[in-house]
Coordinates of C-alpha atoms in Angstrom, one line a residue:
M28 CA 155.2 -74.5 -45.7
N29 CA 154.9 -77.7 -47.3
K30 CA 158.0 -79.6 -45.6
K31 CA 158.0 -82.8 -47.7
V32 CA 158.6 -80.3 -51.2
L33 CA 161.2 -78.7 -49.2
F34 CA 162.9 -82.2 -48.2
L35 CA 162.7 -83.5 -51.7
I36 CA 164.4 -80.2 -52.9
I37 CA 166.9 -80.5 -50.5
L38 CA 167.7 -84.3 -51.3
L39 CA 167.2 -83.9 -55.1
S40 CA 170.4 -80.7 -54.4
I41 CA 172.5 -82.8 -52.4
S42 CA 172.1 -85.9 -55.0
A43 CA 172.6 -83.7 -57.8
I44 CA 176.4 -82.1 -56.0
V45 CA 177.3 -85.8 -55.4
F46 CA 176.3 -87.0 -58.8
V47 CA 178.2 -84.0 -60.6
Y48 CA 181.2 -84.4 -58.6
N49 CA 181.6 -87.7 -59.5
D50 CA 180.8 -87.3 -62.9
D51 CA 184.2 -87.6 -64.5
F52 CA 183.2 -90.6 -66.4
L53 CA 180.8 -88.6 -69.0
Y54 CA 183.8 -86.5 -70.2
S55 CA 185.7 -87.2 -73.3
K56 CA 188.7 -84.9 -72.1
T57 CA 191.2 -86.3 -69.7
I58 CA 190.2 -84.9 -66.1
M59 CA 192.7 -84.4 -63.0
K60 CA 191.8 -83.9 -59.6
I61 CA 194.8 -81.6 -57.9
T62 CA 196.6 -82.8 -54.9
N63 CA 199.6 -80.2 -54.8
I64 CA 200.6 -77.1 -56.1
E65 CA 204.1 -75.4 -56.1
T66 CA 205.4 -72.3 -57.2
I67 CA 208.9 -73.0 -58.9
E68 CA 209.8 -69.3 -60.7
T69 CA 208.4 -66.0 -60.0
D70 CA 208.8 -62.8 -62.4
V71 CA 207.5 -59.4 -63.3
S72 CA 206.4 -57.8 -65.8
S73 CA 205.5 -54.1 -67.0
N74 CA 204.0 -52.2 -69.1
P75 CA 204.7 -49.2 -71.5
L76 CA 202.9 -47.2 -68.5
G77 CA 205.0 -48.7 -65.7
L78 CA 202.4 -50.7 -64.1
E79 CA 203.8 -54.0 -62.8
E80 CA 202.1 -57.4 -62.5
E81 CA 203.8 -60.9 -61.3
H82 CA 203.8 -64.1 -63.3
Y83 CA 204.2 -67.4 -61.8
T84 CA 205.5 -70.4 -63.1
K85 CA 203.7 -73.3 -61.0
E86 CA 204.1 -77.2 -60.9
I87 CA 200.6 -78.7 -60.6
S88 CA 200.5 -82.4 -59.7
G89 CA 197.4 -84.7 -59.7
I90 CA 195.5 -87.8 -59.9
I91 CA 193.5 -88.5 -63.6
T92 CA 189.8 -89.4 -62.7
N93 CA 188.5 -91.0 -65.9
G94 CA 189.3 -92.5 -69.1
T95 CA 192.4 -95.2 -69.7
H96 CA 194.7 -93.6 -67.5
K97 CA 192.5 -93.3 -64.6
G98 CA 194.0 -93.5 -61.4
E99 CA 197.8 -92.3 -63.0
K100 CA 199.7 -89.6 -61.2
L101 CA 200.3 -86.6 -63.5
T102 CA 202.5 -83.3 -63.4
L103 CA 202.4 -80.3 -65.3
D104 CA 203.9 -76.7 -65.4
Y105 CA 201.5 -74.1 -65.3
E106 CA 202.1 -70.2 -66.1
E107 CA 199.7 -68.0 -64.1
T108 CA 199.2 -64.0 -63.3
F109 CA 198.7 -62.3 -60.6
S110 CA 195.4 -60.5 -62.0
S111 CA 194.3 -64.2 -63.5
V112 CA 192.7 -62.2 -66.6
V113 CA 193.7 -64.6 -68.8
T114 CA 194.8 -67.3 -66.6
E115 CA 192.9 -69.2 -63.3
K116 CA 194.1 -69.4 -60.1
Y117 CA 193.5 -73.4 -59.4
R118 CA 193.7 -74.7 -55.6
V119 CA 194.1 -77.9 -54.3
G120 CA 191.2 -80.1 -54.5
D121 CA 189.9 -78.8 -57.9
K122 CA 189.3 -80.6 -61.1
V123 CA 190.9 -79.6 -64.3
F124 CA 190.5 -80.4 -67.9
V125 CA 194.1 -82.0 -69.4
V126 CA 194.5 -81.5 -73.3
S127 CA 198.1 -82.4 -74.8
N128 CA 199.6 -82.5 -71.3
E129 CA 198.7 -78.6 -70.8
I130 CA 195.9 -77.7 -68.1
D131 CA 193.2 -76.6 -70.6
D132 CA 190.3 -75.1 -68.0
L133 CA 188.6 -75.7 -64.8
K134 CA 185.8 -78.4 -64.5
R135 CA 182.9 -76.2 -63.3
D136 CA 179.6 -77.9 -63.1
F137 CA 180.3 -78.9 -59.2
Y138 CA 180.5 -75.0 -58.3
L139 CA 177.6 -74.5 -60.6
V140 CA 175.0 -77.2 -59.5
I141 CA 175.9 -75.9 -55.9
L142 CA 174.9 -72.3 -57.0
A143 CA 171.7 -73.3 -58.6
S144 CA 170.6 -75.7 -55.8
V145 CA 171.2 -72.7 -53.1
F146 CA 169.0 -70.6 -55.5
V147 CA 166.2 -73.2 -56.2
L148 CA 166.2 -73.7 -51.9
F149 CA 166.2 -70.0 -51.3
M150 CA 163.1 -69.5 -54.0
F151 CA 161.4 -71.8 -52.3
L152 CA 161.9 -70.6 -48.6
V153 CA 160.5 -67.4 -49.8
G154 CA 158.2 -67.8 -52.6
Q155 CA 156.9 -71.3 -51.9
Y156 CA 155.0 -72.9 -54.9
R157 CA 155.2 -69.1 -56.8
G158 CA 159.1 -69.8 -56.4
L159 CA 159.4 -72.9 -58.4
L160 CA 157.3 -71.7 -61.0
A161 CA 159.6 -68.3 -61.5
I162 CA 162.3 -70.7 -61.9
L163 CA 160.3 -72.9 -64.4
S164 CA 159.3 -69.5 -66.6
V165 CA 163.2 -68.8 -66.7
I166 CA 163.8 -72.2 -68.1
F167 CA 161.1 -71.6 -70.8
N168 CA 162.4 -67.9 -71.6
S169 CA 165.7 -69.4 -72.1
L170 CA 165.0 -72.4 -74.4
V171 CA 162.4 -69.5 -76.5
F172 CA 165.7 -67.3 -76.3
Y173 CA 167.9 -70.2 -77.4
F174 CA 165.4 -71.4 -80.3
G175 CA 165.4 -67.8 -81.3
L176 CA 168.9 -67.4 -82.1
I177 CA 168.7 -70.7 -84.2
L178 CA 166.3 -69.2 -86.2
Y179 CA 168.7 -66.1 -86.4
Q180 CA 171.1 -68.4 -87.7
N181 CA 168.7 -69.6 -90.6
H182 CA 168.3 -65.6 -91.6
M183 CA 165.4 -64.8 -89.8
N184 CA 165.1 -61.0 -89.0
L185 CA 166.7 -60.2 -85.5
T186 CA 164.3 -57.3 -84.9
L187 CA 161.0 -59.7 -85.6
I188 CA 162.6 -62.5 -83.9
C189 CA 163.2 -60.1 -80.8
I190 CA 159.5 -58.7 -80.9
V191 CA 158.1 -62.3 -81.1
E192 CA 160.3 -63.3 -78.2
S193 CA 159.1 -60.6 -76.1
I194 CA 155.6 -61.2 -76.7
I195 CA 156.1 -64.8 -75.2
F196 CA 158.4 -63.5 -72.5
M197 CA 155.5 -61.4 -71.4
F198 CA 153.1 -64.4 -71.2
S199 CA 155.1 -66.7 -69.8
S200 CA 157.0 -65.1 -67.2
L201 CA 153.6 -63.2 -65.9
F202 CA 151.4 -66.5 -66.3
I203 CA 153.4 -69.1 -65.1
A204 CA 155.2 -66.9 -62.3
N205 CA 151.8 -65.4 -61.1
G206 CA 149.1 -67.4 -62.9
I207 CA 146.3 -66.7 -65.3
N208 CA 144.3 -63.9 -63.1
K209 CA 142.9 -60.3 -63.8
K210 CA 146.3 -59.0 -62.5
S211 CA 148.3 -60.7 -64.9
M212 CA 146.0 -59.5 -67.7
V213 CA 146.5 -56.3 -66.8
A214 CA 150.2 -56.5 -66.3
I215 CA 150.7 -58.0 -69.7
L216 CA 148.3 -55.4 -71.1
S217 CA 150.3 -52.7 -69.7
T218 CA 153.5 -54.2 -70.6
F219 CA 152.5 -54.8 -74.3
V220 CA 151.1 -51.0 -74.5
S221 CA 154.4 -49.6 -72.7
M222 CA 156.6 -51.5 -75.0
T223 CA 154.7 -50.8 -78.1
V224 CA 155.1 -47.2 -77.3
L225 CA 158.9 -47.4 -76.1
F226 CA 159.5 -49.4 -79.4
I227 CA 158.0 -46.7 -82.0
L228 CA 159.8 -44.1 -80.0
T229 CA 163.2 -45.6 -79.7
F230 CA 162.8 -46.4 -83.6
V231 CA 161.9 -42.8 -84.4
L232 CA 164.3 -41.4 -82.4
I233 CA 167.2 -43.6 -83.6
K234 CA 166.3 -42.9 -87.1
C235 CA 166.2 -39.2 -86.7
I236 CA 169.9 -39.2 -84.9
D237 CA 170.8 -42.1 -87.2
Y238 CA 173.0 -43.6 -84.7
S239 CA 175.0 -40.1 -83.6
G240 CA 176.1 -39.8 -80.3
I241 CA 176.6 -43.7 -79.9
N242 CA 180.0 -45.3 -79.7
F243 CA 179.9 -48.8 -81.2
N244 CA 183.5 -49.8 -80.0
E245 CA 182.7 -52.5 -77.6
I246 CA 180.6 -54.2 -80.4
S247 CA 183.0 -53.5 -83.1
F248 CA 184.0 -57.3 -83.4
I249 CA 180.6 -58.5 -84.9
T250 CA 180.2 -58.9 -88.7
V251 CA 176.8 -57.7 -89.2
P252 CA 175.4 -54.2 -89.4
Y253 CA 175.2 -52.7 -85.9
A254 CA 171.4 -51.2 -86.4
D255 CA 170.5 -55.0 -86.7
V256 CA 171.6 -55.6 -83.0
I257 CA 170.9 -52.5 -81.2
L258 CA 167.2 -51.9 -81.3
P259 CA 166.5 -55.3 -80.4
G260 CA 169.0 -55.4 -77.6
L261 CA 167.3 -52.1 -76.7
F262 CA 164.2 -53.6 -76.7
I263 CA 164.9 -56.9 -74.8
G264 CA 166.7 -54.9 -72.1
A265 CA 164.3 -52.6 -71.3
L266 CA 161.3 -55.5 -71.1
G267 CA 162.1 -56.9 -67.7
A268 CA 161.9 -53.6 -66.3
V269 CA 159.0 -52.7 -67.7
M270 CA 157.3 -55.9 -66.9
D271 CA 158.2 -55.4 -62.9
V272 CA 156.8 -51.9 -62.9
A273 CA 153.8 -53.3 -64.8
I274 CA 153.1 -56.1 -62.1
T275 CA 153.7 -54.3 -59.0
I276 CA 151.4 -51.3 -60.3
A277 CA 148.8 -54.1 -61.3
S278 CA 149.1 -56.0 -58.0
S279 CA 149.2 -52.8 -55.5
I280 CA 146.0 -51.6 -57.4
G281 CA 144.0 -55.1 -57.1
E282 CA 144.8 -55.0 -53.4
L283 CA 143.3 -51.8 -52.9
I284 CA 140.3 -52.8 -54.7
E285 CA 140.1 -55.9 -52.7
K286 CA 140.5 -54.1 -49.5
D287 CA 137.6 -51.4 -50.4
S288 CA 135.5 -52.1 -53.2
K289 CA 134.1 -48.8 -52.7
I290 CA 137.4 -46.8 -53.4
S291 CA 136.9 -44.1 -55.9
A292 CA 139.0 -44.2 -59.2
K293 CA 140.2 -40.5 -58.0
A294 CA 142.0 -42.0 -54.9
L295 CA 143.2 -45.5 -57.0
N296 CA 144.9 -43.2 -59.3
K297 CA 146.5 -41.1 -56.6
S298 CA 147.8 -44.1 -54.6
G299 CA 149.1 -45.8 -57.9
K300 CA 151.4 -42.3 -58.4
E301 CA 152.5 -42.7 -55.0
I302 CA 153.5 -46.4 -55.5
G303 CA 155.1 -45.5 -58.9
K304 CA 157.2 -42.7 -57.4
D305 CA 158.4 -45.3 -55.0
I306 CA 159.3 -48.1 -57.6
M307 CA 160.5 -45.5 -60.1
S308 CA 163.8 -44.4 -58.4
T309 CA 164.6 -48.1 -57.6
M310 CA 164.2 -49.7 -60.8
I311 CA 165.9 -47.0 -62.7
N312 CA 168.8 -47.4 -60.5
V313 CA 168.7 -51.3 -60.7
L314 CA 169.2 -50.5 -64.9
F315 CA 171.9 -48.5 -63.9
F316 CA 173.9 -50.8 -61.8
T317 CA 173.1 -53.2 -63.8
Y318 CA 174.7 -52.0 -67.2
L319 CA 177.4 -50.4 -65.2
C320 CA 178.7 -53.5 -63.8
S321 CA 178.3 -54.6 -67.3
G322 CA 181.0 -52.3 -68.8
L323 CA 183.1 -52.6 -65.4
P324 CA 186.0 -54.8 -66.2
V325 CA 186.6 -53.1 -69.4
F326 CA 186.3 -49.7 -67.6
V327 CA 189.2 -50.7 -64.9
L328 CA 191.1 -52.2 -67.9
A329 CA 190.9 -48.7 -69.4
I330 CA 191.8 -46.8 -66.3
R331 CA 194.7 -49.3 -65.7
N332 CA 196.3 -48.4 -69.0
G333 CA 196.3 -44.9 -69.1
F334 CA 192.5 -44.0 -70.7
S335 CA 190.9 -40.7 -68.9
I336 CA 187.4 -41.5 -67.3
F337 CA 186.0 -39.1 -69.9
N338 CA 187.7 -40.7 -72.7
Y339 CA 186.6 -44.1 -71.9
I340 CA 182.6 -42.8 -71.4
S341 CA 182.7 -41.2 -74.6
T342 CA 184.5 -44.5 -76.6
N343 CA 183.0 -47.1 -74.8
F344 CA 180.3 -46.4 -72.3
S345 CA 177.9 -44.4 -74.6
L346 CA 175.9 -47.8 -75.9
E347 CA 175.5 -48.9 -72.0
L348 CA 174.5 -45.4 -71.1
T349 CA 172.0 -45.6 -74.1
R350 CA 170.1 -48.7 -73.1
F351 CA 170.1 -47.5 -69.4
L352 CA 168.2 -44.2 -70.8
V353 CA 166.1 -46.4 -73.2
G354 CA 165.2 -48.8 -70.2
S355 CA 164.5 -45.8 -68.0
I356 CA 162.2 -44.1 -70.0
G357 CA 160.4 -47.1 -70.6
I358 CA 160.0 -47.5 -66.5
V359 CA 158.6 -44.1 -66.4
M360 CA 156.5 -44.5 -69.2
T361 CA 154.8 -47.9 -67.7
I362 CA 153.7 -46.2 -64.6
P363 CA 150.8 -44.1 -65.7
I364 CA 150.1 -46.7 -68.7
S365 CA 149.8 -49.3 -65.8
I366 CA 147.5 -47.4 -63.3
F367 CA 145.3 -46.3 -66.2
I368 CA 144.6 -50.0 -67.6
A369 CA 144.6 -51.3 -64.0
I370 CA 141.7 -48.8 -62.6
K371 CA 139.8 -49.5 -66.0
I372 CA 139.7 -53.2 -65.8
L373 CA 140.0 -54.0 -61.9
K374 CA 137.8 -51.0 -61.0
K375 CA 135.3 -52.1 -63.9
G376 CA 135.6 -55.8 -62.7
S377 CA 134.6 -54.9 -59.0
E378 CA 132.3 -52.9 -59.7
I379 CA 130.2 -55.7 -61.8
S380 CA 131.2 -58.2 -59.0
E381 CA 129.1 -55.9 -56.9

């Protein structure tokens, strides 16, 4: 481990945390640091189902930390609910934005920088330079995604944007994090072939069923045809899992060939299938839990308001289930495709080098 780089990361992290905690002067909104919180009134409300929730009126005092009134004391009343669904729970020491003598929101940049610093530190401790390159690929992909949204605002086709972005994501994620080598090329080619087949298959199935069986309640607020959004969402949602499977298969078969250059294609195929079986279950479960937790808040809200589990799943969770199924199909399909491409390219390259 490069101790100089580790020391530099720690130093930059501490500097960033200290700076962000004291960057109030950069904001045009008034910022107040909370010094005291007192509950002055407690009330209980109930809904038609008889479920009760406590409401609190709190007196929050603090000191203004920026602007022309810096250093002045300020006391405000604040309405808080027990669930904190539409309100915040503030603590002494928090910094909040104040607009028109009312607390507007929590100043979160300090906490975000702490999390980001811990993330970067652990990425370097575990992955060394590859960990830092992985972070770089995430930043790059975020910028590409943002640029795609700008193009969509300028009336470009969203499906076309997502297809182009997905190709860029493939190259950037695998080349930046894993370097330009045969394994990365195999993973990119496997991902490209798998995603192409998955896209065609999904497009044909959706056209055949005409989105029957999928309830779009959770995206009812959009003002564009849902067909413009669903297919790109399904496509990008499956991309990460497909890339993960492709690089895992490519790296595993590459390692087997490096250990024994005379290993037969039949043995590689058998080993690849065993590896695929091992990662298939975990990757599918990763997708399931990812989509499950994305709908968990609304799920709890529905149950608390008298909806049955079956009613909620059929009316609000069908889209998440569709995303999960499409991604799972992509995972299963990528395993044989990656094995075939990896053996053809890596095994052939090994024979040529001999």
